[in-house]
XYZ file of C-alpha atoms in Angstrom:
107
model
C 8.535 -5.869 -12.147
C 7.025 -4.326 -9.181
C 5.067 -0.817 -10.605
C 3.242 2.005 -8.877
C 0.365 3.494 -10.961
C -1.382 6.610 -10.143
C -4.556 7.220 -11.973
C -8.511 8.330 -11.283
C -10.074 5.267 -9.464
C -13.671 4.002 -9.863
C -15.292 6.733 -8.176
C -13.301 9.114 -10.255
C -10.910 10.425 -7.653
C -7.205 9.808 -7.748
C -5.356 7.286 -5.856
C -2.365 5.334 -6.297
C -2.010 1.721 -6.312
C 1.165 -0.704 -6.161
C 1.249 -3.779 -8.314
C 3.441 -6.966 -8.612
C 4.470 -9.411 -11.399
C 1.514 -11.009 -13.226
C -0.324 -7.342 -12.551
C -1.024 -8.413 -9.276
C -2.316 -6.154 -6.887
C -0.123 -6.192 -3.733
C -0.977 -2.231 -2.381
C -3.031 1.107 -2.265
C -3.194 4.209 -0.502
C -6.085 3.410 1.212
C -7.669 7.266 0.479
C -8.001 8.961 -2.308
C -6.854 12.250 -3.310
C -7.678 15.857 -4.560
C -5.557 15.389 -7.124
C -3.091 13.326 -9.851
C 0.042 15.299 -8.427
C -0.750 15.089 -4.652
C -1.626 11.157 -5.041
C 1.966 10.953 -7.115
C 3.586 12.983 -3.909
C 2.218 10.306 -1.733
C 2.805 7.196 -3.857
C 6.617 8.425 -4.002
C 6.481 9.401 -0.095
C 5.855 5.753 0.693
C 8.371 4.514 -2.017
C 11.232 6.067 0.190
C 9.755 5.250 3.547
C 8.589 1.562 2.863
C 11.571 0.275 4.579
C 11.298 2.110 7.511
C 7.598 2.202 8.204
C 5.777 -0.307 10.459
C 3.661 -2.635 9.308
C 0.640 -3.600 11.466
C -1.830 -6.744 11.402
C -5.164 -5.767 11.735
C -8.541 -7.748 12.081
C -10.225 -5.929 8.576
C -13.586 -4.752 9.125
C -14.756 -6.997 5.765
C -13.559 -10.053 7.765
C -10.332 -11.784 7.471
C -6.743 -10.082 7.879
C -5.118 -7.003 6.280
C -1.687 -5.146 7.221
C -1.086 -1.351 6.644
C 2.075 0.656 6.691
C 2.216 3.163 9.561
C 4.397 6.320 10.146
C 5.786 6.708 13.664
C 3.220 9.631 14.058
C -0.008 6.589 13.156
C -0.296 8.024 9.281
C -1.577 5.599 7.278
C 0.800 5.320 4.134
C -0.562 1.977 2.711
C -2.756 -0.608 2.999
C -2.884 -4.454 1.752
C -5.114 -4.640 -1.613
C -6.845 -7.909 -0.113
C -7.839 -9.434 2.715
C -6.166 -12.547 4.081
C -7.408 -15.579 5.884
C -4.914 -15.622 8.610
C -2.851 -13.328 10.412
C 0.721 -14.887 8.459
C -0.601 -14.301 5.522
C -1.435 -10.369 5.963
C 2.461 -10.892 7.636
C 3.830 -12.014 5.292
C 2.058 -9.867 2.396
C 3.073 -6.638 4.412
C 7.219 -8.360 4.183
C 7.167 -8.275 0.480
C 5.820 -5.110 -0.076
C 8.297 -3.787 2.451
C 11.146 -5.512 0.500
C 9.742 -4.202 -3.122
C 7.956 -0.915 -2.703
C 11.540 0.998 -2.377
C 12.430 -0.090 -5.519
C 8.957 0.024 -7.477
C 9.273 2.170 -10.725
C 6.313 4.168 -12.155
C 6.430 7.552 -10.716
């Protein structure tokens, strides 16, 4: 089962994160936020939008490949929880989030 989870994060701000089967991390918000509610707003903003956004293939600054989920106005909604070796795997990590974030329970 594909789960969001909102929650304080290790710097003790909240953020929410996206998670697969096997508790594998597949997602986060890439920011944190001022509070519990506003990062639950957020996670469920992306939840509805998932299939719609764009997902780009960047060069991450830790090296490697990561994707992130843009609005049509360049918000960042998401971003991939790890970085990948090659540019199909950040692809192809970006296609199953699009395919299971809309239906992710949790919220």
């Amino acid at each position: 089962m594909v789960a969001f989870r909102v929650e304080i994060g290790e710097g003790g701000q909240p953020s929410w994160w996206l998670y697969g089967v096997n508790d594998e991390l597949l997602a986060w918000a890439g920011r944190y936020y001022v509070s519990l509610a506003f990062a639950r707003d957020e996670a469920a903003a992306f939840r509805s939008s998932a299939l719609r956004a764009v997902y780009e293939i960047y060069p991450h600054p830790a090296g490697g490949w990561g994707w992130r989920a843009v609005q049509p106005v360049d918000y960042y909604m998401a971003h991939s929880a790890a970085g990948f070796t090659k540019p199909a795997e950040a692809r192809r990590a970006a296609r199953h989030v699009k395919t299971v974030a809309h239906r992710a329970s949790g919220l």
